DNA sequence: TGACAATCGTTTCATCTGGAACGACCATCG
DNA sequence: CGATGGTCGTTCCAGATGAAACGATTGTCA
């Protein structure tokens, strides 16, 4: 009897802990959580609000829409964040006289102070966070993240390789 | 009159696009969205469900709780994902006779087939995604992500440097 | 000018999420 | 045993999210 060695059917597996999309997602979730807590207890702001502050800090008088562009957050989320910030008296909003659809945001003095604290906290936390990476690693990481982000933004023509179109149950 | 050169007050800014936590979060969000769409239209599963499948694929008979450990997803999310997967007939669940608190999950044949498709899709997408990175970059990226994740898991004694405790509103 | 499309920002709605409470079960210890 | 405390998994609840609908305004083109 000829025992044929069966070409051991290699069972395809997917180890989540080696799967970059998964690693990214878990890490990002943890980071956001931590940072959100920092912000919350230091200045009483949530992440979306802090992000809006950050944009305002860099590009001072901006419209809501510009914030959306800069943050790649959702329109609705930005709108809600802004209304909270207004309510807190951290920024003001006036319609642009030249295009009255636009609402122009600026810091109040209190907002500027809050922003200053925010940046200190953010920077400090980040440097703690990446302290285990060498400068080179840090730089390479940033570059890789940028590359990958661009990969997605060029909303790449990744066409799902059409395997027979059986939409499994 | 002695004109003293003012030590130009350096305005602290925080450029979001150089801020690693932010870059991570944006990238991860985009990745998850894309991948979720892939899964959705290929096998009709959402991300949490796909993750549960992935764990099951690697460590076959497992309890819900083990899934939680492996995925670092929320308990409730896992519970809901599992109930959908059960409903879809992709896995079965029986109580562990030795500890009847535990519910042991296994693939049905259909589940196994679905898992196979899932892994193919996931792998293919990932390799498209990272195609612009050299092998070295890829490896370094993975290592950095791991390092950073560990940094957070060792739930590091990052004590917020207590600046004067004025909780700005 | 006067329709018609496009853009800005808000709001509504369905969904997803994580914390907390819960019931069921197990382990420890008096 | 019985009581107490811990773990597993589900469910409830409040909050956040993004898609879509919307009013207001502007741009375009006949």
Tab-separated table of C-alpha atoms (C1' of nucleotides) in Angstrom:
chain	number	residue	atom	x	y	z
A	1	UNK	CA	0.000	0.000	0.000
A	2	UNK	CA	1.425	3.208	-1.127
A	3	UNK	CA	1.086	5.693	1.605
A	4	UNK	CA	0.967	8.976	-0.128
A	5	UNK	CA	2.193	11.759	2.053
A	6	UNK	CA	-0.654	14.132	2.243
A	7	UNK	CA	0.421	17.668	1.381
A	8	UNK	CA	-0.614	18.786	4.797
A	9	UNK	CA	-3.313	21.315	4.136
A	10	UNK	CA	-1.740	24.451	5.572
A	11	UNK	CA	-4.460	25.957	7.662
A	12	UNK	CA	-4.476	29.666	7.011
A	13	UNK	CA	-4.414	31.515	10.248
A	14	UNK	CA	-4.372	35.145	11.135
A	15	UNK	CA	-2.513	36.058	14.246
A	16	UNK	CA	-4.042	39.279	15.415
A	17	UNK	CA	-0.953	40.182	17.350
A	18	UNK	CA	1.100	40.280	14.177
A	19	UNK	CA	-1.546	41.984	12.131
A	20	UNK	CA	-0.710	45.636	11.672
A	21	UNK	CA	-4.234	47.007	11.321
A	22	UNK	CA	-5.115	45.373	14.572
A	23	UNK	CA	-2.002	46.518	16.373
A	24	UNK	CA	-2.612	50.026	15.190
A	25	UNK	CA	-6.171	50.023	16.325
A	26	UNK	CA	-5.437	48.692	19.779
A	27	UNK	CA	-2.558	51.043	20.342
A	28	UNK	CA	-4.485	54.043	19.123
A	29	UNK	CA	-7.398	53.191	21.370
A	30	UNK	CA	-5.193	52.956	24.425
A	31	UNK	CA	-3.380	56.162	23.578
A	32	UNK	CA	-6.565	58.082	23.019
A	33	UNK	CA	-7.979	56.846	26.262
A	34	UNK	CA	-4.953	57.888	28.269
A	35	UNK	CA	-4.623	61.218	26.613
A	36	UNK	CA	-8.316	61.891	26.987
A	37	UNK	CA	-7.959	61.300	30.698
A	38	UNK	CA	-5.054	63.688	30.904
A	39	UNK	CA	-6.990	66.395	29.155
A	40	UNK	CA	-10.105	65.732	31.098
A	41	UNK	CA	-8.556	66.058	34.484
A	42	UNK	CA	-6.185	68.865	33.597
A	43	UNK	CA	-8.438	71.190	31.676
A	44	UNK	CA	-11.794	69.453	31.632
A	45	UNK	CA	-11.858	68.937	27.894
A	46	UNK	CA	-12.511	65.869	25.814
A	47	UNK	CA	-10.453	64.783	22.864
A	48	UNK	CA	-12.483	66.385	20.088
A	49	UNK	CA	-12.504	69.659	21.964
A	50	UNK	CA	-8.787	69.485	22.578
A	51	UNK	CA	-8.234	68.898	18.901
A	52	UNK	CA	-10.262	71.883	17.932
A	53	UNK	CA	-8.226	73.928	20.384
A	54	UNK	CA	-5.067	72.630	18.798
A	55	UNK	CA	-6.129	73.704	15.348
A	56	UNK	CA	-7.142	77.083	16.609
A	57	UNK	CA	-3.787	77.394	18.295
A	58	UNK	CA	-1.930	76.900	15.058
A	59	UNK	CA	-4.116	78.665	12.544
A	60	UNK	CA	-5.828	81.191	14.635
A	61	UNK	CA	-8.883	82.656	13.041
A	62	UNK	CA	-10.445	79.711	11.263
A	63	UNK	CA	-13.840	78.533	10.210
A	64	UNK	CA	-15.437	75.351	11.478
A	65	UNK	CA	-14.897	73.868	8.126
A	66	UNK	CA	-11.180	74.557	8.205
A	67	UNK	CA	-11.071	72.709	11.499
A	68	UNK	CA	-12.694	69.750	9.846
A	69	UNK	CA	-10.073	69.781	7.105
A	70	UNK	CA	-7.202	69.962	9.550
A	71	UNK	CA	-8.448	67.313	11.933
A	72	UNK	CA	-10.141	64.837	9.650
A	73	UNK	CA	-12.811	64.624	12.298
A	74	UNK	CA	-16.442	64.368	11.420
A	75	UNK	CA	-18.339	67.548	10.680
A	76	UNK	CA	-20.923	66.840	13.339
A	77	UNK	CA	-18.323	66.027	15.953
A	78	UNK	CA	-16.523	69.279	15.297
A	79	UNK	CA	-19.765	71.202	15.474
A	80	UNK	CA	-20.572	69.733	18.858
A	81	UNK	CA	-17.064	70.261	20.173
A	82	UNK	CA	-17.187	73.882	19.136
A	83	UNK	CA	-20.496	74.500	20.782
A	84	UNK	CA	-19.119	73.159	24.041
A	85	UNK	CA	-16.022	75.314	23.739
A	86	UNK	CA	-18.168	78.354	23.103
A	87	UNK	CA	-20.253	77.483	26.098
A	88	UNK	CA	-17.087	77.260	28.196
A	89	UNK	CA	-16.056	80.692	27.049
A	90	UNK	CA	-12.833	79.479	25.494
A	91	UNK	CA	-13.543	80.828	22.054
A	92	UNK	CA	-15.755	83.235	20.198
A	93	UNK	CA	-17.501	82.929	16.890
A	94	UNK	CA	-18.467	85.618	14.412
A	95	UNK	CA	-19.801	85.285	10.912
A	96	UNK	CA	-17.364	86.117	8.165
A	97	UNK	CA	-18.712	89.328	6.581
A	98	UNK	CA	-17.487	88.262	3.173
A	99	UNK	CA	-19.169	84.890	3.228
A	100	UNK	CA	-21.849	84.679	5.803
A	101	UNK	CA	-21.957	80.931	5.691
A	102	UNK	CA	-18.599	80.830	7.449
A	103	UNK	CA	-18.322	81.247	11.183
A	104	UNK	CA	-14.917	82.436	12.248
A	105	UNK	CA	-13.483	81.141	15.499
A	106	UNK	CA	-10.939	82.827	17.748
A	107	UNK	CA	-9.622	82.284	21.237
A	108	UNK	CA	-10.787	84.301	24.144
A	109	UNK	CA	-7.988	85.212	26.577
A	110	UNK	CA	-9.095	82.361	28.762
A	111	UNK	CA	-9.038	80.112	25.741
A	112	UNK	CA	-5.491	81.105	24.993
A	113	UNK	CA	-4.411	80.266	28.520
A	114	UNK	CA	-6.199	76.957	28.331
A	115	UNK	CA	-4.477	76.212	25.064
A	116	UNK	CA	-1.110	76.909	26.624
A	117	UNK	CA	-1.771	74.375	29.351
A	118	UNK	CA	-3.024	71.936	26.809
A	119	UNK	CA	0.129	72.065	24.742
A	120	UNK	CA	2.312	71.605	27.786
A	121	UNK	CA	0.350	68.573	28.810
A	122	UNK	CA	0.246	67.068	25.363
A	123	UNK	CA	3.927	67.492	24.754
A	124	UNK	CA	4.861	66.172	28.109
A	125	UNK	CA	2.718	63.142	27.733
A	126	UNK	CA	3.979	62.410	24.275
A	127	UNK	CA	7.574	62.590	25.343
A	128	UNK	CA	6.880	60.234	28.202
A	129	UNK	CA	5.066	57.958	25.818
A	130	UNK	CA	7.847	57.664	23.256
A	131	UNK	CA	10.667	57.782	25.753
A	132	UNK	CA	11.616	54.200	25.015
A	133	UNK	CA	12.209	54.915	21.358
A	134	UNK	CA	15.502	56.244	20.145
A	135	UNK	CA	15.446	59.458	18.196
A	136	UNK	CA	15.928	57.468	15.014
A	137	UNK	CA	13.115	55.095	15.847
A	138	UNK	CA	10.891	57.999	16.657
A	139	UNK	CA	11.612	59.670	13.343
A	140	UNK	CA	11.141	56.474	11.393
A	141	UNK	CA	7.889	55.767	13.146
A	142	UNK	CA	6.552	59.165	12.247
A	143	UNK	CA	7.607	58.704	8.680
A	144	UNK	CA	5.999	55.297	8.424
A	145	UNK	CA	2.769	56.563	9.903
A	146	UNK	CA	2.739	59.377	7.409
A	147	UNK	CA	3.410	57.034	4.534
A	148	UNK	CA	0.636	54.735	5.571
A	149	UNK	CA	-1.788	57.568	6.030
A	150	UNK	CA	-0.997	58.852	2.583
A	151	UNK	CA	-1.480	55.391	1.249
A	152	UNK	CA	-5.070	55.549	2.408
A	153	UNK	CA	-5.728	59.133	1.518
A	154	UNK	CA	-4.696	58.693	-2.063
A	155	UNK	CA	-7.779	56.673	-1.664
A	156	UNK	CA	-5.895	54.017	-3.320
A	157	UNK	CA	-7.357	51.876	-6.009
A	158	UNK	CA	-7.291	48.835	-3.850
A	159	UNK	CA	-9.766	46.675	-5.606
A	160	UNK	CA	-10.723	43.724	-3.535
A	161	UNK	CA	-9.430	40.786	-5.516
A	162	UNK	CA	-12.714	39.383	-6.534
A	163	UNK	CA	-12.839	35.898	-5.288
A	164	UNK	CA	-15.956	34.165	-6.443
A	165	UNK	CA	-18.667	36.389	-5.243
A	166	UNK	CA	-20.244	34.204	-2.710
A	167	UNK	CA	-21.257	36.504	0.036
A	168	UNK	CA	-20.869	34.117	2.878
A	169	UNK	CA	-23.847	33.992	5.201
B	1	UNK	CA	16.356	105.163	27.340
B	2	UNK	CA	17.654	101.674	27.362
B	3	UNK	CA	15.656	99.561	24.995
B	4	UNK	CA	15.739	96.113	26.453
B	5	UNK	CA	15.307	93.445	23.844
B	6	UNK	CA	12.286	91.546	24.923
B	7	UNK	CA	12.909	87.815	25.079
B	8	UNK	CA	10.195	87.182	22.581
B	9	UNK	CA	7.657	85.089	24.415
B	10	UNK	CA	7.771	81.841	22.478
B	11	UNK	CA	4.164	80.892	21.896
B	12	UNK	CA	3.814	77.224	22.596
B	13	UNK	CA	2.038	75.516	19.768
B	14	UNK	CA	1.023	71.984	19.123
B	15	UNK	CA	1.019	70.895	15.540
B	16	UNK	CA	-1.415	68.029	15.365
B	17	UNK	CA	0.183	66.697	12.222
B	18	UNK	CA	3.437	66.100	14.067
B	19	UNK	CA	1.823	64.782	17.192
B	20	UNK	CA	2.148	61.040	17.361
B	21	UNK	CA	-0.958	60.262	19.385
B	22	UNK	CA	-2.981	62.170	16.874
B	23	UNK	CA	-1.333	60.603	13.851
B	24	UNK	CA	-1.925	57.192	15.344
B	25	UNK	CA	-5.518	57.860	16.030
B	26	UNK	CA	-6.289	59.195	12.579
B	27	UNK	CA	-4.476	56.403	10.829
B	28	UNK	CA	-6.101	53.729	12.946
B	29	UNK	CA	-9.520	55.166	12.307
B	30	UNK	CA	-9.010	55.149	8.569
B	31	UNK	CA	-7.600	51.654	8.608
B	32	UNK	CA	-10.424	50.285	10.679
B	33	UNK	CA	-12.967	51.891	8.428
B	34	UNK	CA	-11.478	50.428	5.285
B	35	UNK	CA	-10.981	47.028	6.724
B	36	UNK	CA	-14.462	47.025	8.170
B	37	UNK	CA	-15.820	47.699	4.709
B	38	UNK	CA	-13.804	44.864	3.267
B	39	UNK	CA	-15.112	42.472	5.840
B	40	UNK	CA	-18.602	43.749	5.565
B	41	UNK	CA	-18.929	43.300	1.860
B	42	UNK	CA	-16.941	40.099	1.648
B	43	UNK	CA	-18.381	38.105	4.509
B	44	UNK	CA	-20.955	40.407	6.050
B	45	UNK	CA	-19.167	40.743	9.349
B	46	UNK	CA	-18.242	43.777	11.363
B	47	UNK	CA	-14.882	44.372	12.940
B	48	UNK	CA	-15.609	43.035	16.422
B	49	UNK	CA	-17.046	39.883	14.918
B	50	UNK	CA	-14.086	39.467	12.608
B	51	UNK	CA	-11.775	39.781	15.560
B	52	UNK	CA	-13.588	37.145	17.489
B	53	UNK	CA	-13.330	34.903	14.474
B	54	UNK	CA	-9.619	35.571	14.311
B	55	UNK	CA	-9.099	34.541	17.905
B	56	UNK	CA	-11.135	31.453	17.413
B	57	UNK	CA	-9.089	30.636	14.363
B	58	UNK	CA	-5.873	30.664	16.306
B	59	UNK	CA	-6.893	29.185	19.628
B	60	UNK	CA	-9.784	27.087	18.710
B	61	UNK	CA	-11.912	26.077	21.601
B	62	UNK	CA	-11.916	29.169	23.764
B	63	UNK	CA	-14.166	30.855	26.258
B	64	UNK	CA	-15.594	34.301	25.756
B	65	UNK	CA	-13.305	35.545	28.403
B	66	UNK	CA	-10.247	34.256	26.602
B	67	UNK	CA	-11.400	36.176	23.570
B	68	UNK	CA	-11.526	39.297	25.664
B	69	UNK	CA	-7.970	38.707	26.832
B	70	UNK	CA	-6.664	38.150	23.336
B	71	UNK	CA	-8.407	41.065	21.716
B	72	UNK	CA	-8.385	43.708	24.422
B	73	UNK	CA	-11.898	44.454	23.350
B	74	UNK	CA	-14.589	45.285	25.824
B	75	UNK	CA	-16.417	42.448	27.505
B	76	UNK	CA	-19.782	43.712	26.361
B	77	UNK	CA	-18.636	44.179	22.797
B	78	UNK	CA	-17.320	40.645	22.673
B	79	UNK	CA	-20.519	39.310	24.131
B	80	UNK	CA	-22.572	41.024	21.461
B	81	UNK	CA	-20.247	39.975	18.665
B	82	UNK	CA	-20.477	36.380	19.793
B	83	UNK	CA	-24.226	36.409	19.928
B	84	UNK	CA	-24.337	37.644	16.347
B	85	UNK	CA	-21.883	34.989	15.247
B	86	UNK	CA	-23.952	32.333	16.950
B	87	UNK	CA	-27.015	33.667	15.244
B	88	UNK	CA	-25.243	33.457	11.902
B	89	UNK	CA	-24.386	29.858	12.564
B	90	UNK	CA	-20.661	30.441	12.364
B	91	UNK	CA	-19.877	29.076	15.782
B	92	UNK	CA	-21.330	27.018	18.555
B	93	UNK	CA	-21.235	27.462	22.276
B	94	UNK	CA	-21.354	24.868	25.003
B	95	UNK	CA	-20.800	25.226	28.710
B	96	UNK	CA	-17.547	23.868	30.014
B	97	UNK	CA	-18.525	20.848	32.131
B	98	UNK	CA	-15.679	21.517	34.523
B	99	UNK	CA	-16.605	25.119	35.116
B	100	UNK	CA	-20.089	25.907	34.058
B	101	UNK	CA	-19.465	29.623	34.113
B	102	UNK	CA	-17.359	29.253	31.019
B	103	UNK	CA	-18.948	28.982	27.613
B	104	UNK	CA	-16.707	27.282	25.105
B	105	UNK	CA	-16.796	28.473	21.524
B	106	UNK	CA	-15.935	26.489	18.423
B	107	UNK	CA	-16.349	26.918	14.714
B	108	UNK	CA	-19.067	25.269	12.785
B	109	UNK	CA	-17.946	24.003	9.371
B	110	UNK	CA	-19.448	27.077	7.836
B	111	UNK	CA	-17.606	29.172	10.384
B	112	UNK	CA	-14.352	27.555	9.415
B	113	UNK	CA	-14.935	28.362	5.771
B	114	UNK	CA	-15.824	31.898	6.630
B	115	UNK	CA	-12.679	32.194	8.671
B	116	UNK	CA	-10.620	31.012	5.739
B	117	UNK	CA	-12.043	33.713	3.527
B	118	UNK	CA	-11.514	36.225	6.268
B	119	UNK	CA	-7.848	35.461	6.608
B	120	UNK	CA	-7.305	35.680	2.886
B	121	UNK	CA	-8.974	39.054	2.758
B	122	UNK	CA	-7.188	40.385	5.792
B	123	UNK	CA	-3.792	39.322	4.603
B	124	UNK	CA	-4.324	40.604	1.135
B	125	UNK	CA	-5.495	43.936	2.358
B	126	UNK	CA	-2.636	44.273	4.788
B	127	UNK	CA	-0.067	43.536	2.156
B	128	UNK	CA	-1.618	46.097	-0.138
B	129	UNK	CA	-1.652	48.529	2.730
B	130	UNK	CA	1.996	48.223	3.654
B	131	UNK	CA	3.243	47.733	0.125
B	132	UNK	CA	5.024	51.076	0.164
B	133	UNK	CA	7.141	50.105	3.145
B	134	UNK	CA	10.349	48.181	2.706
B	135	UNK	CA	10.668	44.937	4.583
B	136	UNK	CA	12.922	46.680	7.069
B	137	UNK	CA	10.508	49.522	7.565
B	138	UNK	CA	7.706	47.080	8.031
B	139	UNK	CA	9.603	45.170	10.664
B	140	UNK	CA	10.668	48.306	12.482
B	141	UNK	CA	7.157	49.637	12.441
B	142	UNK	CA	5.841	46.487	14.008
B	143	UNK	CA	8.512	46.609	16.639
B	144	UNK	CA	7.820	50.225	17.470
B	145	UNK	CA	4.118	49.600	17.754
B	146	UNK	CA	4.789	46.729	20.092
B	147	UNK	CA	7.129	48.787	22.198
B	148	UNK	CA	4.633	51.581	22.508
B	149	UNK	CA	1.827	49.229	23.369
B	150	UNK	CA	3.929	47.690	26.085
B	151	UNK	CA	4.738	51.136	27.343
B	152	UNK	CA	1.065	51.642	28.017
B	153	UNK	CA	0.313	48.199	29.283
B	154	UNK	CA	2.978	48.317	31.923
B	155	UNK	CA	0.458	50.864	32.966
B	156	UNK	CA	3.345	53.074	33.399
B	157	UNK	CA	3.777	55.338	36.328
B	158	UNK	CA	3.301	58.401	34.270
B	159	UNK	CA	2.374	60.878	36.907
B	160	UNK	CA	1.075	64.029	35.409
B	161	UNK	CA	3.607	66.634	36.406
B	162	UNK	CA	1.493	68.571	38.762
B	163	UNK	CA	1.438	72.080	37.529
B	164	UNK	CA	-0.403	74.381	39.876
B	165	UNK	CA	-3.690	72.702	40.282
B	166	UNK	CA	-5.943	75.181	38.677
B	167	UNK	CA	-8.517	73.162	36.866
B	168	UNK	CA	-9.282	75.612	34.103
B	169	UNK	CA	-12.886	75.489	33.031
C	1	DT	C1'	-32.622	88.623	-12.890
C	2	DG	C1'	-34.076	83.909	-11.401
C	3	DA	C1'	-33.734	79.114	-11.050
C	4	DC	C1'	-30.532	75.491	-9.671
C	5	DA	C1'	-26.508	73.413	-7.724
C	6	DA	C1'	-23.046	73.607	-4.124
C	7	DT	C1'	-21.213	74.683	0.488
C	8	DC	C1'	-21.392	75.638	5.534
C	9	DG	C1'	-22.865	74.382	9.873
C	10	DT	C1'	-26.610	72.272	12.800
C	11	DT	C1'	-29.630	68.749	14.072
C	12	DT	C1'	-31.896	64.282	13.939
C	13	DC	C1'	-31.664	59.453	14.047
C	14	DA	C1'	-29.869	54.843	14.333
C	15	DT	C1'	-26.013	52.590	15.940
C	16	DC	C1'	-22.019	51.468	18.695
C	17	DT	C1'	-19.536	51.751	22.883
C	18	DG	C1'	-17.954	51.039	27.654
C	19	DG	C1'	-19.172	51.359	32.687
C	20	DA	C1'	-22.065	49.452	36.077
C	21	DA	C1'	-25.415	46.394	37.772
C	22	DC	C1'	-26.930	41.864	37.555
C	23	DG	C1'	-27.606	36.585	37.860
C	24	DA	C1'	-25.347	32.401	37.672
C	25	DC	C1'	-21.711	29.787	39.159
C	26	DC	C1'	-17.389	28.638	41.716
C	27	DA	C1'	-13.827	28.812	45.628
C	28	DT	C1'	-12.472	29.727	50.180
C	29	DC	C1'	-12.945	29.538	54.896
C	30	DG	C1'	-15.217	29.424	59.286
D	1	DC	C1'	-22.348	22.601	55.207
D	2	DG	C1'	-23.441	27.964	54.676
D	3	DA	C1'	-21.722	32.534	53.998
D	4	DT	C1'	-18.829	35.502	51.699
D	5	DG	C1'	-16.273	37.064	47.906
D	6	DG	C1'	-14.629	36.450	43.134
D	7	DT	C1'	-15.289	35.345	38.152
D	8	DC	C1'	-17.975	34.723	33.790
D	9	DG	C1'	-21.111	36.434	30.637
D	10	DT	C1'	-25.358	39.313	29.706
D	11	DT	C1'	-28.029	43.365	29.888
D	12	DC	C1'	-29.133	48.178	30.917
D	13	DC	C1'	-28.009	52.872	30.466
D	14	DA	C1'	-25.798	57.134	29.221
D	15	DG	C1'	-22.843	59.122	26.050
D	16	DA	C1'	-20.364	59.441	21.570
D	17	DT	C1'	-20.414	58.687	16.669
D	18	DG	C1'	-21.318	59.248	11.704
D	19	DA	C1'	-24.758	59.301	7.878
D	20	DA	C1'	-28.357	61.865	6.163
D	21	DA	C1'	-31.689	65.587	6.144
D	22	DC	C1'	-32.069	70.313	6.754
D	23	DG	C1'	-32.033	75.747	6.567
D	24	DA	C1'	-29.195	79.362	5.270
D	25	DT	C1'	-26.126	81.370	2.161
D	26	DT	C1'	-23.360	81.741	-2.043
D	27	DG	C1'	-21.984	80.717	-6.856
D	28	DT	C1'	-23.286	79.641	-11.627
D	29	DC	C1'	-25.461	79.936	-15.781
D	30	DA	C1'	-29.197	80.767	-18.829
